Amino acid sequence: MESVVENTEKLQFQPPAYSHVLDLNGFLSPHENDSALLILNQKIMVTSVFKKLWRNYFLHICADGGANRLYEYFDNDEDRSSYIPDYIIGDLDSVRDDVLNFYIQKGVAIIRQTSQYATDFKKSIQLISLYFFSPAFHRITRSSGIDTNYGIEDCHGIHTLYHSERKVWVDRDVDLLVLNAIDGRFDQTIHSITQLYATARTDAYYRLCYLTTTDLIMLVPAGGALIKYSKEFKEACIKNCGLLPVGKPSVIRATQGLKWDVQNWPTSIISGKVSSSNRFVGETCCFFDVEDPMVLNIEIDMEKLSMFM
Amino acid sequence: MESVVENTEKLQFQPPAYSHVLDLNGFLSPHENDSALLILNQKIMVTSVFKKLWRNYFLHICADGGANRLYEYFDNDEDRSSYIPDYIIGDLDSVRDDVLNFYIQKGVAIIRQTSQYATDFKKSIQLISLYFFSPAFHRITRSSGIDTNYGIEDCHGIHTLYHSERKVWVDRDVDLLVLNAIDGRFDQTIHSITQLYATARTDAYYRLCYLTTTDLIMLVPAGGALIKYSKEFKEACIKNCGLLPVGKPSVIRATQGLKWDVQNWPTSIISGKVSSSNRFVGETCCFFDVEDPMVLNIEIDMEKLSMFM
C-alpha cells in the first residue's frame, strides 16, 4: 500500500545488499584509469571545480563545439596547453577552425563523423567505449596518420566499429562524467535525458552522471540503486533531491534514507505526482527501488564541492 | 504509416482550421489586460527583454523568492520603484525581509500561503486565476487591511477560494508568461513541466509559456495546435525546435511546416526516439497534431527578440 514516512534529520540504517551502487564522491574523484570526462557544446559553468575534475578524470573528450568551450575556458595559450583533450569527435560543424587547428597542433586526435543518424553526444559515448574496450580501435588508430581520420571511416565509422567490437569485448565499470548536458536548449536537455536511458540499456558498464551548476543527475535503474557518499560530503554539499519519472509513469517501490521516504508510490509527470524537494537524511547512503528507470537529481553546493575532490 | 518528409527552406501551406492557436509574437507582446507575468525564484537572465516584457504584461506576480530576484535585478531603488509587482505569494520562506519590507512600503499585496501541499508556482497560478475571474476574490481583498493577509486565510486560503470560485466563473483566454521556470535545480525544471500538463488540464484558458535565455517552451495539447508568428520574427529569431514526449511515450500524428515533417511518428524518451533539432520552415505558421499533450521548445535568438516587442 502507498505510504509516506517523515524521518528524523539523521538516519542510520542497514542498506539492502544492492548490486548497483552510485558513489557520489566517486563521481567527483574517480582516481581510476577507467574514467572519462566528456564536454558538450555549452559554456563551461562549473568553474570552481573544472580544473580538479579534469585532473581526476583519465580520458578527456570534446564533442564537436565542446572543444570551443574548452578553448574559451582559458584566456591564454599557456593555460590552455595544460588541458588538452584526447579526442575531438562529431560532425565538426560547430568547432571553430582556429580551435581545431590549435588542438591539432597539440596532437589531439580529431575524429570526424558526419553521420546525421547519431548526435555528437552518442558518437562520443561510442568512442569512449571503443577506447576502453576495443584493442582493434587502438590498432586501427595507431597505424594511421592523422590525415586519414585516424583510420576511422568518416561518416559512421565509429558506429560501425562499435557495433562490430561490442560483440567481443569484456565490460568493466567506467565512470563517465558529462559537462554541459543540461540547461541549454531544452530539446538538448531532453536529448541528454534520453541518453541516460539509452546508455543504461546498451552500455550498462557506465556510471554516467551529469554535473550542472546546481545538480548531479543520474539514472536509478529498474530494480534500484544504493547511493553512497561520505558523511562530511553530505553535510557540506548535498541539499535537495528529486526522483523523476521523465520517460513514463512508474512506481517508486521504496526509498530509504530520505526525509520523506515513500513506499509503493505511483509517480507521473502527467498527473503531476512527482517526488521533488525531498532530501537525504541517510548519514552515508540512501537507497531507491524503482519499477522503471528513473532520473535522480541531487542538488549540490557548488562552492563547497572542491573540498571533496 | 510512419513517415518523415524533408521540406524546402520556405514553405507556404494552408493550415487546417485549428481551435488551439499559440501566437509566438503574442507571448512577447500580449498588449491585453488578460495577461500575467510570473517571476519564479531564480536569477532573471533574460536581461535584454525584461523591461519590455514587464511593460507588455498587465499583471505582475512574484512567487516567494522571485521577489528577491526582481529586487536584485535593479541596482538602485529608483529603478526598482518603476517595476513593482501586484502580488507576492508563497510560503514566504525564501523572500528576504528587507525585500518584503521594500515591496510592502510600495503597496504590494503580500499573500502568505503556508500550505506545503502546493508549490509556490501552483499557488501563484491559482491567484492569477482568481484575480482575473473571481469578483469574490476582489471583494474579500479590497475590504481587508494588509495586516490580515488581505482577508485570505494564510494556510491554503487561495486554494480553497480557487476551488470554490472555479465553479462559477466564465473563462476567457489569459496569456501567462513565466520566467525562471527552467534551468534551475533539475527537479524544479521537471516540476515546471508538470505544471504545463496540470494547467492545460485544469485551467485550459491559460496560454502558458516559459521563457528561458534560449527557448520559448509551451504545451501542444492532445488534438494539436497551430503555432503562428510573423514572417519577420521567424526569420530573425526562430532557430531550432523540439517536440518532446516528457512524461509518457506517445505519437506525433502529423506536423506541417517543419524542415522534417513527420506523420504517425511514435516518440519516447525511453526508447530515445525524440524529435529534436528540427526547425520551422512554414513562413507564418506551423502545425502539430499529437496523440497526447507534448512539450514544444522553440529556440529563439535572445539578442534580436526585443525588436519584436
Tab-separated table of C-alpha atoms in Angstrom, chain A residues 45 119 182-191 193-195 197-198 201 212-215 217 240-249 268-278 293 295 297 299, chain B residues 45 119 182-191 193-195 197-198 201 212-215 217 240-249 268-278 293 295 297 299:
chain	number	residue	atom	x	y	z
A	45	MET	CA	29.835	26.896	-15.917
A	119	THR	CA	24.200	13.052	-32.186
A	182	ILE	CA	21.609	20.086	-19.143
A	183	ASP	CA	20.426	23.730	-19.072
A	184	GLY	CA	20.979	24.587	-22.697
A	185	ARG	CA	18.348	24.383	-25.415
A	186	PHE	CA	15.506	22.409	-23.895
A	187	ASP	CA	15.386	19.770	-26.641
A	188	GLN	CA	19.069	19.160	-25.975
A	189	THR	CA	18.411	18.810	-22.239
A	190	ILE	CA	15.773	16.200	-23.042
A	191	HIS	CA	18.107	14.528	-25.513
A	193	ILE	CA	17.934	12.512	-20.601
A	194	THR	CA	17.257	10.058	-23.438
A	195	GLN	CA	20.994	9.286	-23.355
A	197	TYR	CA	18.101	5.768	-20.540
A	198	ALA	CA	19.822	4.608	-23.731
A	201	ARG	CA	20.257	-0.116	-21.725
A	212	THR	CA	25.440	21.141	-13.697
A	213	THR	CA	25.969	24.233	-11.592
A	214	THR	CA	23.156	23.037	-9.323
A	215	ASP	CA	22.910	19.247	-9.584
A	217	ILE	CA	21.959	13.948	-12.350
A	240	ASN	CA	17.526	18.791	-2.191
A	241	CYS	CA	16.771	15.854	-4.442
A	242	GLY	CA	14.121	14.626	-6.819
A	243	LEU	CA	13.276	11.232	-8.298
A	244	LEU	CA	11.757	11.965	-11.661
A	245	PRO	CA	9.772	9.654	-13.976
A	246	VAL	CA	10.757	11.611	-17.073
A	247	GLY	CA	10.027	8.968	-19.707
A	248	LYS	CA	6.883	7.290	-18.430
A	249	PRO	CA	4.662	6.970	-15.370
A	268	SER	CA	3.869	10.582	-13.132
A	269	ILE	CA	4.792	13.894	-14.709
A	270	ILE	CA	1.446	13.944	-16.492
A	271	SER	CA	-0.565	13.571	-13.301
A	272	GLY	CA	1.830	15.928	-11.509
A	273	LYS	CA	2.697	13.477	-8.722
A	274	VAL	CA	6.474	13.734	-8.644
A	275	SER	CA	8.908	13.417	-5.740
A	276	SER	CA	10.762	16.733	-5.726
A	277	SER	CA	12.260	18.935	-2.994
A	278	ASN	CA	12.985	15.835	-0.927
A	293	PRO	CA	14.487	3.518	-14.589
A	295	VAL	CA	16.107	10.169	-13.178
A	297	ASN	CA	18.840	14.787	-9.328
A	299	GLU	CA	21.312	19.347	-5.541
B	45	MET	CA	18.593	36.005	-17.078
B	119	THR	CA	4.262	24.715	-4.594
B	182	ILE	CA	13.525	26.100	-16.366
B	183	ASP	CA	17.313	25.726	-15.959
B	184	GLY	CA	17.486	25.762	-12.184
B	185	ARG	CA	17.510	22.694	-9.965
B	186	PHE	CA	16.506	19.819	-12.210
B	187	ASP	CA	13.596	18.657	-10.033
B	188	GLN	CA	12.230	22.195	-10.265
B	189	THR	CA	12.604	22.181	-14.045
B	190	ILE	CA	10.604	18.947	-14.129
B	191	HIS	CA	8.083	20.386	-11.697
B	193	ILE	CA	6.888	20.711	-16.866
B	194	THR	CA	4.284	19.024	-14.646
B	195	GLN	CA	2.679	22.481	-14.307
B	197	TYR	CA	0.351	19.481	-18.105
B	198	ALA	CA	-1.614	20.308	-14.968
B	201	ARG	CA	-5.947	20.093	-17.738
B	212	THR	CA	14.415	30.987	-20.920
B	213	THR	CA	17.580	32.535	-22.333
B	214	THR	CA	17.410	30.000	-25.164
B	215	ASP	CA	13.801	28.922	-25.640
B	217	ILE	CA	8.532	26.393	-24.045
B	240	ASN	CA	15.718	25.004	-33.684
B	241	CYS	CA	12.737	23.251	-32.152
B	242	GLY	CA	11.861	20.006	-30.442
B	243	LEU	CA	8.582	18.217	-29.758
B	244	LEU	CA	9.173	16.299	-26.568
B	245	PRO	CA	7.075	13.490	-25.069
B	246	VAL	CA	8.065	14.317	-21.494
B	247	GLY	CA	6.003	12.157	-19.173
B	248	LYS	CA	4.973	9.276	-21.420
B	249	PRO	CA	5.571	7.752	-24.829
B	268	SER	CA	9.523	8.150	-26.480
B	269	ILE	CA	12.260	9.411	-24.204
B	270	ILE	CA	12.875	5.856	-23.000
B	271	SER	CA	13.433	4.483	-26.494
B	272	GLY	CA	15.372	7.611	-27.428
B	273	LYS	CA	13.211	8.443	-30.435
B	274	VAL	CA	12.564	12.136	-29.920
B	275	SER	CA	12.091	14.939	-32.444
B	276	SER	CA	14.842	17.428	-31.588
B	277	SER	CA	16.989	19.814	-33.628
B	278	ASN	CA	14.148	20.244	-36.116
B	293	PRO	CA	-0.033	16.617	-24.842
B	295	VAL	CA	6.170	19.817	-24.767
B	297	ASN	CA	10.522	24.118	-27.276
B	299	GLU	CA	14.860	28.153	-29.781
